[in-house]
Tab-separated table of C-alpha atoms in Angstrom:
chain	number	residue	atom	x	y	z
A	280	MET	CA	-9.985	21.684	-9.036
A	281	VAL	CA	-10.659	21.245	-12.811
A	282	LEU	CA	-8.389	18.623	-14.334
A	283	THR	CA	-7.348	18.555	-18.145
A	284	SER	CA	-6.796	15.398	-20.514
A	285	VAL	CA	-3.034	13.656	-19.095
A	286	PRO	CA	-0.540	15.470	-21.335
A	287	PRO	CA	2.254	13.244	-23.278
A	288	PRO	CA	4.589	12.216	-20.612
A	289	ALA	CA	7.364	13.686	-23.301
A	290	THR	CA	5.958	17.063	-22.739
A	291	VAL	CA	5.424	16.614	-18.547
A	292	ILE	CA	9.579	15.530	-18.391
A	293	ALA	CA	10.668	18.452	-20.127
A	294	GLN	CA	9.927	20.471	-16.342
A	295	TRP	CA	13.127	18.089	-15.378
A	296	ARG	CA	16.866	19.045	-16.333
A	297	LEU	CA	17.581	15.147	-17.099
A	298	GLY	CA	19.354	15.596	-20.048
A	299	GLN	CA	18.698	14.008	-23.426
A	300	VAL	CA	15.546	11.870	-23.127
A	301	HIS	CA	16.169	8.205	-25.111
A	302	LYS	CA	13.252	6.349	-23.994
A	303	ILE	CA	10.010	6.474	-22.162
A	304	HIS	CA	7.576	3.726	-21.796
A	305	ARG	CA	4.785	3.156	-19.745
A	306	VAL	CA	5.235	0.756	-16.668
A	307	ALA	CA	2.260	-1.829	-15.968
A	308	THR	CA	2.840	-2.327	-12.353
A	309	GLY	CA	1.442	-0.126	-9.736
A	310	MET	CA	-2.238	0.621	-8.906
A	311	MET	CA	-2.054	3.814	-6.801
A	312	ASN	CA	-0.394	5.783	-9.609
A	313	ARG	CA	0.568	5.962	-13.348
A	314	ASN	CA	4.329	5.433	-14.081
A	315	TRP	CA	6.614	5.772	-17.161
A	316	ARG	CA	10.112	4.822	-17.423
A	317	VAL	CA	12.426	7.365	-18.711
A	318	ASP	CA	15.928	6.510	-19.992
A	319	THR	CA	18.241	9.881	-20.371
A	320	ASP	CA	21.575	10.446	-20.678
A	321	THR	CA	22.008	11.084	-17.105
A	322	GLY	CA	20.757	7.552	-16.233
A	323	SER	CA	16.922	6.641	-15.755
A	324	TYR	CA	13.989	7.895	-13.832
A	325	VAL	CA	10.556	6.780	-13.150
A	326	LEU	CA	7.715	9.683	-14.161
A	327	LYS	CA	4.835	9.234	-11.859
A	328	LEU	CA	1.199	10.636	-11.894
A	329	PHE	CA	0.226	11.080	-8.630
A	330	LEU	CA	-3.868	9.490	-8.325
A	331	ASP	CA	-4.119	8.814	-4.723
A	332	VAL	CA	-1.982	11.431	-2.946
A	333	ARG	CA	-1.719	14.693	-3.873
A	334	GLY	CA	-1.082	18.203	-2.463
A	335	PRO	CA	-0.520	18.459	0.813
A	336	GLN	CA	-0.561	15.040	1.711
A	337	LEU	CA	1.926	14.223	-0.653
A	338	ALA	CA	4.133	17.195	0.182
A	339	PHE	CA	3.968	15.593	4.217
A	340	GLN	CA	4.768	12.212	2.610
A	341	ILE	CA	7.971	13.294	0.867
A	342	ARG	CA	8.940	15.129	4.059
A	343	VAL	CA	8.829	11.566	5.778
A	344	LEU	CA	10.745	10.155	3.039
A	345	ARG	CA	13.540	12.781	3.788
A	346	SER	CA	13.287	11.994	7.954
A	347	LEU	CA	14.042	8.356	6.810
A	348	ALA	CA	16.510	8.806	4.216
A	349	GLN	CA	18.710	10.562	6.576
A	350	VAL	CA	19.013	7.557	9.012
A	351	GLY	CA	19.971	5.293	6.477
A	352	VAL	CA	16.684	3.580	5.432
A	353	PRO	CA	16.344	3.138	1.380
A	354	VAL	CA	13.802	5.039	0.233
A	355	PRO	CA	13.461	6.883	-2.934
A	356	LEU	CA	13.859	10.712	-2.702
A	357	PRO	CA	12.328	13.039	-5.770
A	358	VAL	CA	14.282	14.771	-8.346
A	359	ARG	CA	13.902	18.457	-8.030
A	360	THR	CA	12.059	20.447	-10.903
A	361	GLN	CA	13.568	23.354	-12.852
A	362	HIS	CA	11.456	24.952	-10.860
A	363	ASN	CA	12.872	23.681	-7.838
A	364	THR	CA	10.397	21.659	-6.239
A	365	ASP	CA	9.629	18.181	-5.567
A	366	THR	CA	6.700	18.000	-7.693
A	367	ILE	CA	4.962	20.048	-10.356
A	368	LEU	CA	0.909	20.667	-11.748
A	369	ILE	CA	0.241	20.311	-15.038
A	370	GLY	CA	-3.494	20.765	-16.020
A	371	GLY	CA	-4.438	19.810	-12.052
A	372	HIS	CA	-2.254	16.685	-12.651
A	373	GLU	CA	0.665	16.578	-10.187
A	374	TYR	CA	3.936	14.656	-11.119
A	375	GLY	CA	6.846	13.898	-9.625
A	376	VAL	CA	10.412	12.068	-11.039
A	377	PHE	CA	12.261	9.548	-8.736
A	378	PRO	CA	15.691	8.004	-9.484
A	379	TRP	CA	14.963	4.303	-11.226
A	380	VAL	CA	15.979	1.854	-8.538
A	381	THR	CA	17.217	-1.810	-10.357
A	382	GLY	CA	16.077	-4.707	-8.250
A	383	VAL	CA	14.017	-7.517	-7.641
A	384	HIS	CA	10.633	-8.381	-5.692
A	385	ARG	CA	11.379	-11.402	-3.926
A	386	SER	CA	9.289	-13.637	-1.334
A	387	GLY	CA	11.136	-13.702	1.931
A	388	LEU	CA	11.082	-17.659	1.660
A	389	SER	CA	14.099	-17.336	-0.378
A	390	MET	CA	15.827	-15.693	1.929
A	391	THR	CA	18.729	-16.898	4.459
A	392	LEU	CA	17.693	-16.672	7.881
A	393	GLU	CA	20.316	-13.472	8.418
A	394	ARG	CA	18.524	-11.765	5.607
A	395	CYS	CA	15.105	-12.622	7.228
A	396	GLY	CA	16.371	-10.597	10.182
A	397	GLU	CA	17.504	-7.576	8.344
A	398	LEU	CA	14.126	-7.144	6.478
A	399	GLY	CA	13.070	-7.192	10.054
A	400	ALA	CA	15.327	-4.636	11.306
A	401	THR	CA	14.527	-2.392	8.435
A	402	LEU	CA	10.888	-2.269	9.142
A	403	GLY	CA	11.872	-1.696	12.963
A	404	ARG	CA	14.037	1.315	11.607
A	405	ILE	CA	10.889	2.655	9.709
A	406	HIS	CA	8.925	2.432	12.864
A	407	GLY	CA	11.587	4.034	14.992
A	408	THR	CA	12.148	6.726	13.055
A	409	LEU	CA	8.656	7.892	12.300
A	410	ARG	CA	8.241	7.425	15.851
A	411	GLN	CA	10.733	9.738	16.863
A	412	THR	CA	9.781	12.029	13.979
A	413	LEU	CA	6.217	12.503	13.710
A	414	PRO	CA	3.832	13.255	16.249
A	415	THR	CA	2.546	10.509	17.383
A	416	PRO	CA	-1.467	9.924	18.194
A	417	PRO	CA	-2.888	12.773	20.881
A	418	HIS	CA	-4.925	9.622	22.604
A	419	PRO	CA	-4.420	5.951	22.761
A	420	TYR	CA	-5.119	4.001	19.307
A	421	GLN	CA	-8.782	2.272	19.536
A	422	ALA	CA	-8.062	-0.981	17.964
A	423	SER	CA	-11.338	-2.532	16.738
A	424	ALA	CA	-12.222	-5.726	15.505
A	425	ALA	CA	-15.043	-6.719	13.502
A	426	PRO	CA	-17.871	-8.411	15.883
A	427	THR	CA	-19.292	-11.929	15.336
A	428	VAL	CA	-22.691	-10.993	14.651
A	429	GLN	CA	-21.788	-8.668	12.408
A	430	ALA	CA	-19.299	-11.161	10.450
A	431	LEU	CA	-22.032	-13.478	10.110
A	432	THR	CA	-24.655	-11.372	8.881
A	433	ASN	CA	-22.076	-10.587	6.099
A	434	ILE	CA	-20.915	-13.760	5.326
A	435	ASP	CA	-24.772	-14.568	5.041
A	436	ARG	CA	-25.055	-11.689	2.488
A	437	LEU	CA	-22.221	-12.808	0.250
A	438	LEU	CA	-23.869	-16.259	0.763
A	439	ASP	CA	-26.973	-15.344	-0.746
A	440	VAL	CA	-25.052	-13.557	-3.835
A	441	VAL	CA	-23.031	-17.099	-4.621
A	442	ASP	CA	-26.118	-19.060	-4.400
A	443	SER	CA	-27.479	-16.906	-6.930
A	444	ARG	CA	-25.294	-17.836	-9.331
A	445	ASN	CA	-25.830	-21.577	-9.230
A	446	GLY	CA	-22.296	-22.496	-8.684
A	447	ASN	CA	-21.734	-21.825	-12.463
A	448	THR	CA	-17.696	-21.284	-12.077
A	449	ASP	CA	-14.649	-22.660	-10.179
A	450	PHE	CA	-14.384	-19.156	-8.499
A	451	ASP	CA	-18.179	-19.724	-7.329
A	452	ARG	CA	-17.704	-23.065	-6.095
A	453	LEU	CA	-14.421	-21.897	-4.177
A	454	ALA	CA	-16.189	-18.852	-2.617
A	455	GLU	CA	-18.882	-20.934	-1.133
A	456	ARG	CA	-16.594	-23.056	0.395
A	457	THR	CA	-14.318	-20.308	1.882
A	458	LEU	CA	-17.365	-18.266	3.335
A	459	ARG	CA	-19.341	-22.053	4.838
A	460	MET	CA	-15.725	-22.832	6.057
A	461	LYS	CA	-15.759	-18.925	7.786
A	462	ARG	CA	-19.110	-19.144	9.161
A	463	GLY	CA	-18.648	-22.511	10.911
A	464	MET	CA	-15.225	-21.517	12.294
A	465	LEU	CA	-17.411	-18.031	13.564
A	466	LEU	CA	-20.037	-20.197	15.270
A	467	ARG	CA	-17.139	-22.362	17.305
A	468	LEU	CA	-14.737	-19.521	18.154
A	469	ALA	CA	-17.135	-16.645	18.719
A	470	ASP	CA	-16.008	-16.249	22.272
A	471	ARG	CA	-11.975	-15.110	20.601
A	472	CYS	CA	-13.303	-12.096	19.278
A	473	PRO	CA	-10.360	-9.457	20.311
A	474	PRO	CA	-11.746	-7.065	22.995
A	475	GLN	CA	-12.098	-2.974	21.762
A	476	ILE	CA	-9.205	-1.787	23.893
A	477	PRO	CA	-6.908	1.277	23.396
A	478	THR	CA	-3.018	0.980	22.729
A	479	THR	CA	-0.243	3.574	22.893
A	480	MET	CA	1.789	1.114	20.570
A	481	ALA	CA	0.826	3.298	17.524
A	482	GLY	CA	1.764	5.903	15.066
A	483	TYR	CA	2.520	6.516	11.643
A	484	VAL	CA	3.506	3.344	9.481
A	485	HIS	CA	4.143	2.721	5.786
A	486	GLY	CA	0.559	1.020	6.034
A	487	ASP	CA	1.494	-1.543	3.210
A	488	PHE	CA	4.844	-3.317	3.919
A	489	HIS	CA	5.236	-6.850	1.839
A	490	PRO	CA	7.352	-7.887	-1.396
A	491	HIS	CA	6.006	-6.031	-4.082
A	492	ASN	CA	6.644	-2.932	-2.310
A	493	VAL	CA	10.629	-4.074	-1.364
A	494	LEU	CA	13.384	-3.995	-3.309
A	495	LEU	CA	16.031	-6.478	-2.928
A	496	ASP	CA	19.403	-6.723	-4.627
A	497	ARG	CA	21.433	-10.085	-5.636
A	498	THR	CA	22.188	-10.901	-1.975
A	499	ASP	CA	18.858	-9.959	-0.699
A	500	ASP	CA	19.443	-6.862	0.950
A	501	VAL	CA	17.205	-4.182	0.855
A	502	ILE	CA	17.797	-1.376	-1.403
A	503	ALA	CA	14.285	0.310	-1.778
A	504	VAL	CA	11.265	0.583	0.268
A	505	LEU	CA	8.431	1.554	-2.080
A	506	ASP	CA	5.093	3.028	-2.353
A	507	TRP	CA	4.387	5.360	0.843
A	508	ASP	CA	0.951	6.381	-0.216
A	509	ARG	CA	-0.685	4.711	2.589
A	510	LEU	CA	1.207	6.171	4.963
A	511	ARG	CA	-0.916	6.484	8.305
A	512	ILE	CA	-1.339	6.097	11.887
A	513	GLY	CA	-2.044	2.760	13.128
A	514	PRO	CA	-0.672	0.030	15.712
A	515	TYR	CA	3.105	-0.854	14.893
A	516	ALA	CA	2.089	-4.254	15.335
A	517	ARG	CA	-0.245	-4.863	13.187
A	518	GLU	CA	1.914	-3.857	10.335
A	519	LEU	CA	4.780	-6.145	11.856
A	520	VAL	CA	2.800	-9.626	11.917
A	521	ARG	CA	1.081	-8.606	8.574
A	522	ALA	CA	4.369	-8.217	7.004
A	523	ALA	CA	5.671	-11.777	8.407
A	524	THR	CA	2.688	-13.444	6.902
A	525	PHE	CA	3.195	-11.650	3.576
A	526	PHE	CA	7.108	-12.535	3.044
A	527	PHE	CA	7.045	-15.671	4.588
A	528	THR	CA	3.665	-17.503	3.215
A	529	TYR	CA	3.435	-20.648	1.159
A	530	GLY	CA	0.135	-19.714	-0.359
A	531	ASP	CA	-1.211	-22.917	0.070
A	532	GLU	CA	-2.167	-25.478	3.169
A	533	ARG	CA	1.539	-25.214	4.676
A	534	GLY	CA	0.853	-22.089	6.141
A	535	PHE	CA	3.998	-19.840	6.432
A	536	ASP	CA	7.849	-20.315	7.338
A	537	LEU	CA	7.401	-19.762	11.380
A	538	GLU	CA	11.307	-19.933	11.415
A	539	ARG	CA	11.782	-17.239	8.944
A	540	ALA	CA	8.827	-15.006	10.701
A	541	LYS	CA	10.356	-15.488	13.742
A	542	THR	CA	13.666	-14.437	12.427
A	543	PHE	CA	11.695	-11.331	11.313
A	544	VAL	CA	10.141	-10.555	13.946
A	545	ALA	CA	13.287	-10.746	16.160
A	546	GLY	CA	15.583	-8.497	13.743
A	547	TYR	CA	12.534	-5.548	13.921
A	548	ARG	CA	12.474	-6.147	18.077
A	549	ARG	CA	16.491	-5.657	17.989
A	550	VAL	CA	15.660	-1.889	16.702
A	551	PHE	CA	12.460	-1.364	17.653
A	552	ASP	CA	10.988	-3.490	20.550
A	553	ILE	CA	7.183	-2.822	21.077
A	554	GLY	CA	7.123	-5.835	23.700
A	555	VAL	CA	5.450	-9.112	23.752
A	556	PRO	CA	1.684	-7.997	24.660
A	557	ALA	CA	1.473	-5.533	21.757
A	558	ILE	CA	3.305	-8.503	19.296
A	559	ALA	CA	0.618	-10.773	20.956
A	560	ASP	CA	-2.325	-8.319	20.627
A	561	GLY	CA	-1.350	-7.847	16.853
A	562	LEU	CA	-1.159	-11.850	16.103
A	563	HIS	CA	-4.711	-12.110	17.564
A	564	ARG	CA	-6.507	-9.175	15.737
A	565	LEU	CA	-4.661	-9.986	12.175
A	566	TRP	CA	-6.065	-13.710	13.046
A	567	TRP	CA	-9.460	-12.370	13.538
A	568	GLU	CA	-9.472	-10.281	10.681
A	569	ARG	CA	-8.229	-12.749	7.980
A	570	LEU	CA	-11.494	-14.688	9.541
A	571	THR	CA	-13.854	-11.865	9.207
A	572	GLU	CA	-13.026	-10.071	6.101
A	573	ASN	CA	-13.984	-11.119	3.105
A	574	TRP	CA	-12.813	-8.667	0.266
A	575	ILE	CA	-11.704	-10.945	-2.331
A	576	VAL	CA	-15.587	-12.444	-2.564
A	577	GLU	CA	-16.699	-8.321	-2.433
A	578	TRP	CA	-14.143	-7.570	-5.230
A	579	HIS	CA	-15.504	-10.015	-7.273
A	580	TYR	CA	-19.221	-9.808	-6.765
A	581	LEU	CA	-19.761	-6.350	-5.309
A	582	ARG	CA	-17.536	-4.546	-7.582
A	583	LYS	CA	-16.997	-6.712	-10.640
A	584	ASN	CA	-13.459	-6.937	-9.880
A	585	PRO	CA	-11.516	-10.123	-10.493
A	586	ALA	CA	-8.098	-8.893	-10.360
A	587	SER	CA	-7.664	-10.725	-6.804
A	588	ASP	CA	-9.620	-14.356	-7.137
A	589	HIS	CA	-6.244	-15.607	-7.417
A	590	LEU	CA	-5.627	-14.967	-3.839
A	591	LEU	CA	-8.725	-16.610	-2.153
A	592	ALA	CA	-7.250	-20.549	-1.942
A	593	GLY	CA	-4.012	-19.592	-0.313
A	594	GLN	CA	-5.630	-17.015	2.027
A	595	ALA	CA	-8.455	-19.977	3.129
A	596	ALA	CA	-5.629	-22.601	3.001
A	597	LEU	CA	-3.776	-19.783	5.328
A	598	LEU	CA	-6.835	-19.187	7.744
A	599	GLN	CA	-7.209	-23.003	8.325
A	600	TRP	CA	-3.366	-23.557	9.031
A	601	TRP	CA	-3.434	-21.048	11.379
A	602	THR	CA	-6.563	-21.922	13.336
A	603	ALA	CA	-5.174	-25.362	13.775
A	604	ARG	CA	-2.025	-23.767	14.824
A	605	TYR	CA	-2.854	-20.806	16.678
A	606	ASP	CA	-1.118	-21.133	20.047
A	607	GLU	CA	2.029	-22.482	18.064
A	608	VAL	CA	2.142	-19.145	16.045
A	609	MET	CA	1.521	-17.291	19.199
A	610	ALA	CA	4.304	-18.920	20.840
A	611	ALA	CA	7.119	-18.297	17.731
A	612	LEU	CA	6.630	-14.845	17.227
A	613	THR	CA	6.483	-13.562	21.131
A	614	MET	CA	9.553	-15.421	21.965
């Protein structure tokens, strides 16, 4: 498909009957799409230029959102165009309009235990609905983990890159410390690499359930789960434990709040119980993943993209904390 230049948003928004448009301005947040807020005399909306997911895949995503909305999961649904379609193509670019939802993105550390449980229940309803309405994998999902030798080779390759910089910046020094810390851990804990085994507790998942993709109201009720562009098949447990670490992490040597994380997992299991073995396996694999992957360092040096540099110190601290308390974390989240 040949793409033309992106037309002005005012031209695109005319494809919807939204009343008189008062103001349109670009929304700076959001990496997957390009967004504009549109204020009209019928309300406020967000105009999306879809960049990552389009065509049949986007249509599938919207069908999934309708299924979730029918069972009470708070998800944004598209406003139909003048032509009674969910999206529209203009010059090879695909656009959609959604109601503007007013809320806040907030760390789970500010939530009461009751709200932590309700947040977990929201994720449980999502997974349960997706399992009921979408086909599950035809074969058991093959869970993989980076072998120790491969992880060590990758670390050594990155250390060569960092060493060539001669420690010129604070990030260079932090990257070197983090890589050497991980290298030492891997040599010491090589026998704890997760086995390559299949799991039946897999299906479609949101793909990126974290605070920036969940809108809350003033009482910390979930009012919208956003950004479904990473909807995919994967283990339910991985998304569950990954979400727990994102929502309840301190970002420093304190690790994450185990009491809130435990309540979050319990809330999830009240509505969609995948079982203790699956959760234990998910915790083991996510911990190993955090030990073996180095995406922030790779983005900085190999992609020349420093946008996530600020996350490295917190991730390194969390890994140290989690490794030292591995059994405590496992016991708390698999009760």
